[in-house]
Amino acid sequence: MLQTNTRNFYPTLASAAKIAEANIVADPDWSYVCESHNDGATWSVAIYDEDGIKVGYIG
């Protein structure tokens, strides 16, 4: 997982979900949530720690 203050944008929910799922398998203690931008035109994957606090994005 690469955590940054910037974020990668993905063109579809399916492509963002694939990245999130791979990170869930690699690091199940954290949460990876797909976030919609521009009414679903682009997507990013946010990272949350075990306390539910957003710590960044996959970038």
Coordinates of C-alpha atoms in Angstrom, one line a residue:
M1 CA 0.0 0.0 0.0
L2 CA 1.2 3.4 -0.9
Q3 CA -0.3 6.1 1.4
T4 CA 0.0 9.7 0.3
N5 CA -1.7 13.0 0.7
T6 CA -2.5 13.0 -2.9
R7 CA -4.7 10.4 -4.5
N8 CA -5.0 8.3 -7.7
F9 CA -8.2 8.6 -9.5
Y10 CA -9.8 5.6 -11.2
P11 CA -12.3 5.8 -14.1
T12 CA -14.8 3.3 -12.7
L13 CA -16.0 1.9 -9.3
A14 CA -14.9 -1.5 -10.5
S15 CA -11.3 -0.4 -11.1
A16 CA -11.2 1.4 -7.7
A17 CA -12.7 -1.7 -6.0
K18 CA -10.1 -3.9 -7.4
I19 CA -7.3 -1.8 -5.8
A20 CA -9.2 -1.6 -2.5
E21 CA -9.8 -5.4 -2.4
A22 CA -6.1 -6.1 -3.1
N23 CA -5.1 -3.9 -0.2
I24 CA -7.7 -5.5 2.1
V25 CA -6.1 -8.9 1.5
A26 CA -2.6 -7.5 2.1
D27 CA -3.5 -5.4 5.2
P28 CA -6.8 -6.5 6.8
D29 CA -6.4 -4.4 9.9
W30 CA -7.2 -1.2 7.9
S31 CA -10.2 -0.3 5.8
Y32 CA -10.1 0.8 2.2
V33 CA -13.2 2.7 0.9
C34 CA -14.0 3.7 -2.6
E35 CA -15.1 7.3 -2.8
S36 CA -17.0 8.9 -5.7
H37 CA -16.0 12.2 -7.2
N38 CA -17.7 14.3 -9.9
D39 CA -21.0 12.3 -9.5
G40 CA -19.2 9.0 -10.2
A41 CA -17.1 10.2 -13.1
T42 CA -13.9 9.3 -11.1
W43 CA -13.1 7.2 -8.0
S44 CA -10.4 7.1 -5.4
V45 CA -9.6 4.7 -2.5
A46 CA -9.5 6.2 1.0
I47 CA -7.6 4.5 3.8
Y48 CA -9.0 4.3 7.3
D49 CA -7.1 3.1 10.4
E50 CA -8.5 0.5 12.9
D51 CA -10.2 3.4 14.8
G52 CA -12.1 4.5 11.7
I53 CA -10.1 7.6 11.1
K54 CA -9.2 8.6 7.5
V55 CA -5.5 8.6 7.2
G56 CA -5.0 9.2 3.5
Y57 CA -5.5 7.8 0.1
I58 CA -3.9 5.2 -2.1
G59 CA -1.7 7.2 -4.3

